[in-house]
Amino acid sequence: MDLGVRKTRADETDVLMAMFDYSRNLMRAAGNRDQWVGGYPQRSLVENDIAKGQSYVVTEGDAVAGTFVFFTDEEPTYRTIHHGHWMDESEGYGTMHRMARSEGRHGIAAAAIGWCAQRTESLRADTHEDNYVVQRLLERHNFVYCGMIQLEDGSWRKAYQRMNYLTVTPQLRMYVEERILPLYDNFDEAHGRSHVLRVMAQSMALARHYGLNADMVYTIAAFHDAGLREGRDTHHVVSGRYIRTWPILRQWFDAEQIEVMAQAAEDHRASSLRAPRSIYGMIVAEADRDIDSERIVLRALQFGLEHCPEAGKEGQWHRMVSHLRKKYGADGYMKLWIPESANARRLEELRRLMEDEVRLRQLFERLYRPKQESGADDDA
């Protein structure tokens, strides 16, 4: 039976409280003992959600199968994010909270997320660091971990964001989500699904800034690393070949557009010695950098731990600092193409961090894990 979504009625509070009790027990059984404590969510909070029109139920026929909160007003705890950044930092977004289900009901999360995704370009959510079930669920539905947020009570939550690209042709969006994004699940962590979703988000933000064809930018970003399924060295060339030769893309693009997109995918690894051939290539090359100070330091450190495990802690420190200066310093080889991009601002933040040896060392000490397994490549 198909699942539906409607607003919660005032007389359904008891039904919701029973679902929250059941879902809380599932958390405890999964080892998550620190989320939804002290009777959370309290009945008064649930009643307030209903009164404000923010509480929804997922229905299966006449039965209430699940519940969630959704609103598009600002979420105060999302104003500041630590150890990362939101994929899209525009002011408009939707927020999901307090998702729960009845015993024996399935598909609730997919129905709730799908419903919310049709109503906002950007969707945010958060969960406890011990709630691995919800973390995996969010990631399966194309949410990307963005950093940590702090609640009013001082506790911390992992923050996630999903971009919905409502301006993209729906059939094209469905094809990419069902056929292209799953390719990235087979790549290394540095080039996995989270990476391509970040590249898509930054590319689309730049497309809006320049008033470019949203379908083209979306497709270029989605395909840019697809060629990794045939190896690393020339994957950018292979990605361009896919765009040129896969017949299905001709449903949405003419020959000239396909050639521009193929060249842009080939140019996503552009450097100071080889510039992109079009604004589309500049955008995907820029977005592919995805500059985040902590993530860049972590990837550089992980690379050293994997490839130079004998270096020791001080050796890893000096190797990491040397790499950061060579690539991201004022005279580094990494090239940014668009001064209006978020990357340009974040690069300046990274350079200030590199100049502050005390802060950089503190970050190194926090991230240094000599026995961690690492598959990241710091020169992506």
Coordinates of C-alpha atoms in Angstrom, one line a residue:
M1 CA 0.0 0.0 0.0
D2 CA 1.3 3.5 -0.9
L3 CA 2.4 5.8 1.9
G4 CA 1.1 9.3 2.2
V5 CA 1.9 12.4 4.2
R6 CA -0.4 14.8 6.0
K7 CA -0.3 17.2 8.9
T8 CA -0.8 15.7 12.4
R9 CA -4.2 16.2 14.0
A10 CA -4.4 17.4 17.6
D11 CA -6.1 14.2 18.7
E12 CA -3.1 12.1 17.5
T13 CA -0.6 13.1 20.3
D14 CA -0.9 9.7 22.0
V15 CA -0.2 7.9 18.7
L16 CA 3.0 10.0 18.3
M17 CA 4.1 9.4 21.8
A18 CA 3.8 5.7 21.3
M19 CA 6.0 5.9 18.2
F20 CA 8.6 8.0 20.0
D21 CA 8.7 5.3 22.8
Y22 CA 9.2 2.6 20.2
S23 CA 11.9 4.5 18.3
R24 CA 13.7 5.3 21.5
N25 CA 13.8 1.6 22.4
L26 CA 15.3 0.9 18.9
M27 CA 18.0 3.4 19.7
R28 CA 18.9 1.8 23.0
A29 CA 18.9 -1.7 21.3
A30 CA 21.4 -0.3 18.7
G31 CA 23.7 1.0 21.4
N32 CA 22.6 4.7 21.3
R33 CA 22.0 5.5 24.9
D34 CA 22.5 9.2 25.0
Q35 CA 19.9 10.5 22.5
W36 CA 16.3 11.2 23.4
V37 CA 17.0 11.0 27.1
G38 CA 14.9 12.5 30.0
G39 CA 11.6 11.7 28.3
Y40 CA 12.5 13.6 25.1
P41 CA 10.5 14.5 23.1
Q42 CA 8.2 15.6 25.9
R43 CA 4.5 15.7 25.3
S44 CA 4.4 19.5 25.5
L45 CA 7.0 19.7 22.7
V46 CA 5.0 17.3 20.5
E47 CA 1.8 19.3 21.2
N48 CA 3.6 22.5 20.3
D49 CA 4.9 21.0 17.0
I50 CA 1.3 20.1 16.2
A51 CA -0.1 23.5 17.1
K52 CA 2.6 25.2 15.0
G53 CA 1.7 23.1 12.0
Q54 CA 5.1 21.6 11.8
S55 CA 4.2 18.0 12.8
Y56 CA 3.4 15.5 10.0
V57 CA 2.4 11.9 9.9
V58 CA 3.2 9.2 7.3
T59 CA 0.1 7.2 6.6
E60 CA -0.5 3.7 5.2
G61 CA -4.1 3.6 4.3
D62 CA -6.0 4.8 7.3
A63 CA -3.2 3.9 9.7
V64 CA -0.5 6.3 11.0
A65 CA 2.8 4.6 10.3
G66 CA 5.4 7.3 11.1
T67 CA 5.9 10.9 12.0
F68 CA 8.4 13.7 11.5
V69 CA 8.7 17.5 12.0
F70 CA 9.4 19.8 9.0
F71 CA 9.7 23.5 8.8
T72 CA 11.3 26.2 6.6
D73 CA 11.9 28.8 9.3
E74 CA 15.4 29.3 10.5
E75 CA 16.7 26.6 12.9
P76 CA 18.7 28.6 15.5
T77 CA 21.2 25.8 16.2
Y78 CA 22.2 25.7 12.6
R79 CA 23.5 29.3 12.6
T80 CA 27.0 28.1 13.6
I81 CA 28.5 24.9 12.3
H82 CA 31.9 23.6 13.7
H83 CA 34.6 21.5 12.0
G84 CA 33.1 22.0 8.5
H85 CA 30.6 24.0 6.5
W86 CA 27.1 23.6 5.0
M87 CA 27.2 22.6 1.3
D88 CA 24.9 25.5 0.4
E89 CA 25.1 28.5 2.8
S90 CA 22.1 30.3 1.4
E91 CA 19.5 31.4 4.0
G92 CA 16.6 29.4 2.6
Y93 CA 16.4 25.7 3.7
G94 CA 14.1 23.2 5.3
T95 CA 14.7 21.3 8.5
M96 CA 13.7 17.7 9.5
H97 CA 13.5 16.7 13.2
R98 CA 12.0 13.9 15.4
M99 CA 11.4 11.2 12.8
A100 CA 9.9 8.0 14.3
R101 CA 7.8 5.0 13.2
S102 CA 5.4 2.5 14.5
E103 CA 6.4 -1.1 15.1
G104 CA 6.3 -3.2 11.9
R105 CA 6.2 -0.2 9.6
H106 CA 8.9 0.3 6.9
G107 CA 9.8 2.9 4.3
I108 CA 8.9 5.8 6.6
A109 CA 12.2 7.7 6.2
A110 CA 12.1 7.4 2.4
A111 CA 8.5 8.7 2.3
A112 CA 9.2 11.6 4.7
I113 CA 12.5 12.7 3.0
G114 CA 10.9 12.4 -0.4
W115 CA 8.0 14.6 0.6
C116 CA 10.2 17.2 2.2
A117 CA 12.6 17.2 -0.8
Q118 CA 9.8 18.3 -3.1
R119 CA 9.2 21.4 -0.9
T120 CA 12.7 22.9 -0.5
E121 CA 15.9 23.3 -2.5
S122 CA 18.0 22.5 0.6
L123 CA 17.1 20.1 3.4
R124 CA 19.0 19.9 6.7
A125 CA 18.9 17.4 9.6
D126 CA 21.1 16.4 12.5
T127 CA 21.6 13.3 14.7
H128 CA 23.6 12.0 17.6
E129 CA 27.1 10.8 16.9
D130 CA 26.1 7.4 18.3
N131 CA 23.1 7.0 16.1
Y132 CA 24.7 5.1 13.3
V133 CA 21.4 3.8 12.0
V134 CA 20.1 7.3 11.2
Q135 CA 23.6 8.4 9.9
R136 CA 23.5 5.6 7.3
L137 CA 19.9 6.3 6.5
L138 CA 20.6 9.9 5.8
E139 CA 23.7 9.1 3.6
R140 CA 21.6 6.5 1.6
H141 CA 19.2 9.4 0.8
N142 CA 22.0 11.7 -0.4
F143 CA 22.5 13.7 2.7
V144 CA 26.1 14.7 3.2
Y145 CA 27.8 15.1 6.6
C146 CA 28.8 18.8 6.9
G147 CA 30.1 19.3 10.5
M148 CA 29.0 19.5 14.1
I149 CA 26.3 21.8 15.6
Q150 CA 25.6 22.5 19.3
L151 CA 22.2 22.3 20.8
E152 CA 20.9 24.7 23.4
D153 CA 21.7 22.2 26.2
G154 CA 25.3 22.1 25.1
S155 CA 25.3 18.7 23.6
W156 CA 26.6 18.1 20.1
R157 CA 25.1 16.6 17.0
K158 CA 26.3 15.6 13.5
A159 CA 24.8 17.9 10.9
Y160 CA 23.7 16.8 7.4
Q161 CA 22.5 18.5 4.3
R162 CA 20.8 17.3 1.1
M163 CA 20.4 19.4 -2.0
N164 CA 17.3 18.7 -4.1
Y165 CA 17.9 20.7 -7.3
L166 CA 14.3 21.5 -8.1
T167 CA 15.3 23.7 -11.0
V168 CA 16.8 20.6 -12.8
T169 CA 14.6 18.6 -15.3
P170 CA 12.9 16.0 -13.1
Q171 CA 13.6 13.1 -15.5
L172 CA 17.3 14.0 -15.7
R173 CA 17.5 14.3 -11.9
M174 CA 16.0 10.9 -11.5
Y175 CA 18.4 9.3 -14.0
V176 CA 21.4 10.8 -12.2
E177 CA 20.2 9.7 -8.8
E178 CA 19.4 6.2 -9.9
R179 CA 22.2 5.5 -12.4
I180 CA 25.1 7.8 -11.9
L181 CA 25.4 8.5 -8.2
P182 CA 25.6 4.8 -7.3
L183 CA 28.8 4.6 -9.4
Y184 CA 30.5 6.7 -6.7
D185 CA 29.7 4.1 -4.0
N186 CA 32.5 1.9 -5.5
F187 CA 35.2 4.6 -5.4
D188 CA 37.6 5.5 -2.6
E189 CA 36.4 7.8 0.1
A190 CA 38.0 10.9 -1.3
H191 CA 36.0 10.4 -4.5
G192 CA 32.9 8.7 -3.1
R193 CA 29.2 9.8 -3.1
S194 CA 29.7 12.5 -0.5
H195 CA 32.4 14.1 -2.6
V196 CA 30.4 14.2 -5.8
L197 CA 27.4 15.6 -3.9
R198 CA 29.5 18.4 -2.5
V199 CA 30.8 19.2 -6.1
M200 CA 27.3 19.2 -7.4
A201 CA 26.2 21.6 -4.6
Q202 CA 29.0 24.1 -5.2
S203 CA 28.6 23.8 -9.0
M204 CA 24.9 24.6 -8.8
A205 CA 25.5 27.6 -6.5
L206 CA 27.9 29.0 -9.0
A207 CA 25.5 28.3 -11.8
R208 CA 22.9 30.4 -10.1
H209 CA 25.4 33.2 -9.6
Y210 CA 26.3 33.3 -13.3
G211 CA 22.8 32.4 -14.7
L212 CA 24.0 29.3 -16.5
N213 CA 22.0 26.3 -17.7
A214 CA 21.2 24.3 -14.6
D215 CA 20.8 21.0 -16.4
M216 CA 24.2 21.3 -18.0
V217 CA 26.0 22.2 -14.8
Y218 CA 24.2 19.5 -12.8
T219 CA 25.2 16.8 -15.4
I220 CA 28.8 17.9 -15.6
A221 CA 29.2 17.8 -11.9
A222 CA 27.5 14.4 -11.6
F223 CA 29.7 12.9 -14.3
H224 CA 33.0 14.6 -13.5
D225 CA 34.6 11.6 -11.7
A226 CA 32.5 8.8 -13.2
G227 CA 35.5 7.8 -15.3
L228 CA 37.2 6.4 -12.2
R229 CA 35.4 3.1 -12.9
E230 CA 38.1 2.7 -15.6
G231 CA 41.1 3.8 -13.5
R232 CA 42.5 7.0 -11.9
D233 CA 45.1 8.4 -14.3
T234 CA 42.9 9.4 -17.2
H235 CA 39.5 9.3 -15.5
H236 CA 38.7 12.9 -16.5
V237 CA 39.1 11.9 -20.2
V238 CA 36.9 8.9 -19.6
S239 CA 34.3 11.0 -17.9
G240 CA 34.2 13.3 -21.0
R241 CA 33.9 10.2 -23.2
Y242 CA 30.9 9.0 -21.3
I243 CA 29.1 12.4 -21.8
R244 CA 29.8 12.3 -25.5
T245 CA 28.8 8.7 -26.1
W246 CA 26.0 7.8 -23.7
P247 CA 22.8 8.2 -25.9
I248 CA 20.4 8.9 -23.1
L249 CA 21.9 12.4 -22.6
R250 CA 20.6 13.3 -26.0
Q251 CA 17.1 13.4 -24.6
W252 CA 18.0 16.6 -22.7
F253 CA 20.9 18.1 -24.6
D254 CA 21.9 19.0 -28.2
A255 CA 25.3 18.2 -29.8
E256 CA 26.8 21.5 -28.9
Q257 CA 25.8 21.3 -25.3
I258 CA 27.1 17.8 -25.0
E259 CA 30.5 18.8 -26.4
V260 CA 30.7 21.7 -23.9
M261 CA 29.8 19.4 -21.0
A262 CA 32.3 16.8 -22.1
Q263 CA 35.1 19.3 -22.3
A264 CA 34.2 20.7 -18.9
A265 CA 34.4 17.2 -17.4
E266 CA 37.8 16.7 -19.0
D267 CA 38.9 20.1 -17.5
H268 CA 37.9 19.4 -13.9
R269 CA 41.6 18.6 -13.2
A270 CA 42.8 21.9 -14.7
S271 CA 45.9 23.5 -13.2
S272 CA 47.8 26.7 -13.4
L273 CA 49.4 25.3 -16.5
R274 CA 46.2 24.2 -18.3
A275 CA 43.1 26.4 -17.9
P276 CA 39.5 25.2 -18.5
R277 CA 38.1 25.9 -21.9
S278 CA 34.7 27.4 -20.7
I279 CA 33.0 28.8 -17.7
Y280 CA 31.4 25.4 -17.3
G281 CA 34.8 23.9 -16.9
M282 CA 35.9 26.6 -14.5
I283 CA 32.9 25.9 -12.3
V284 CA 33.4 22.1 -12.0
A285 CA 37.2 22.6 -11.5
E286 CA 36.5 25.1 -8.8
A287 CA 33.8 23.0 -7.1
D288 CA 36.0 19.9 -7.2
R289 CA 38.5 21.6 -4.9
D290 CA 35.9 21.7 -2.1
I291 CA 38.2 23.6 0.2
D292 CA 37.6 22.9 3.9
S293 CA 40.6 23.5 6.2
E294 CA 39.9 20.6 8.6
R295 CA 39.1 18.1 5.8
I296 CA 42.2 19.1 3.8
V297 CA 44.5 18.7 6.8
L298 CA 42.9 15.3 7.6
R299 CA 43.3 14.1 4.0
A300 CA 46.9 15.2 3.9
L301 CA 47.6 13.4 7.2
Q302 CA 45.7 10.3 6.2
F303 CA 47.8 10.1 2.9
G304 CA 51.0 10.3 4.9
L305 CA 49.9 7.6 7.4
E306 CA 49.0 5.3 4.6
H307 CA 52.0 5.8 2.3
C308 CA 54.7 6.7 4.7
P309 CA 53.8 4.9 8.0
E310 CA 57.5 4.7 9.0
A311 CA 57.8 8.5 9.2
G312 CA 56.7 8.7 12.8
K313 CA 54.7 11.5 14.3
E314 CA 57.1 14.4 13.7
G315 CA 57.8 13.1 10.3
Q316 CA 54.1 13.1 9.5
W317 CA 53.9 16.7 10.8
H318 CA 56.7 18.0 8.6
R319 CA 55.4 16.1 5.6
M320 CA 51.9 17.5 6.1
V321 CA 53.1 21.1 6.5
S322 CA 55.3 20.8 3.4
H323 CA 52.4 19.4 1.3
L324 CA 50.0 22.1 2.4
R325 CA 52.5 24.9 1.5
K326 CA 53.3 23.4 -1.9
K327 CA 49.7 23.0 -2.9
Y328 CA 47.7 25.7 -1.0
G329 CA 50.3 28.4 -0.2
A330 CA 50.4 31.8 -1.9
D331 CA 52.8 30.3 -4.5
G332 CA 51.2 26.9 -4.5
Y333 CA 50.2 25.0 -7.6
M334 CA 46.5 24.8 -6.9
K335 CA 44.6 27.2 -9.0
L336 CA 41.2 28.7 -8.3
W337 CA 39.2 30.1 -11.2
I338 CA 36.3 32.0 -9.8
P339 CA 36.9 34.8 -7.2
E340 CA 33.2 34.9 -6.2
S341 CA 33.2 31.3 -5.1
A342 CA 33.1 30.1 -1.4
N343 CA 36.4 28.3 -2.1
A344 CA 38.2 31.6 -2.6
R345 CA 37.1 32.7 0.9
R346 CA 37.9 29.3 2.4
L347 CA 41.4 29.3 0.8
E348 CA 42.2 32.5 2.6
E349 CA 41.0 30.9 5.9
L350 CA 43.2 27.9 5.2
R351 CA 46.2 30.1 4.5
R352 CA 45.7 31.9 7.8
L353 CA 45.6 28.5 9.5
M354 CA 48.8 27.5 7.8
E355 CA 50.5 30.7 9.0
D356 CA 49.4 30.1 12.6
E357 CA 51.7 27.1 13.6
V358 CA 50.1 26.8 17.0
R359 CA 46.6 26.4 15.7
L360 CA 47.8 24.1 12.9
R361 CA 49.7 21.9 15.4
Q362 CA 46.6 21.8 17.6
L363 CA 44.5 20.5 14.7
F364 CA 47.2 18.0 13.8
E365 CA 47.3 16.7 17.3
R366 CA 43.5 16.3 17.3
L367 CA 43.4 14.5 14.0
Y368 CA 46.6 12.4 14.3
R369 CA 45.6 8.7 14.4
P370 CA 48.6 6.5 13.5
K371 CA 46.6 3.2 13.4
Q372 CA 43.6 4.5 11.4
E373 CA 42.9 3.0 8.1
S374 CA 43.1 5.5 5.3
G375 CA 42.2 5.3 1.7
A376 CA 42.2 9.0 1.0
D377 CA 44.3 10.7 -1.6
D378 CA 45.4 14.2 -0.6
D379 CA 46.1 15.3 -4.2
A380 CA 42.7 14.8 -5.6

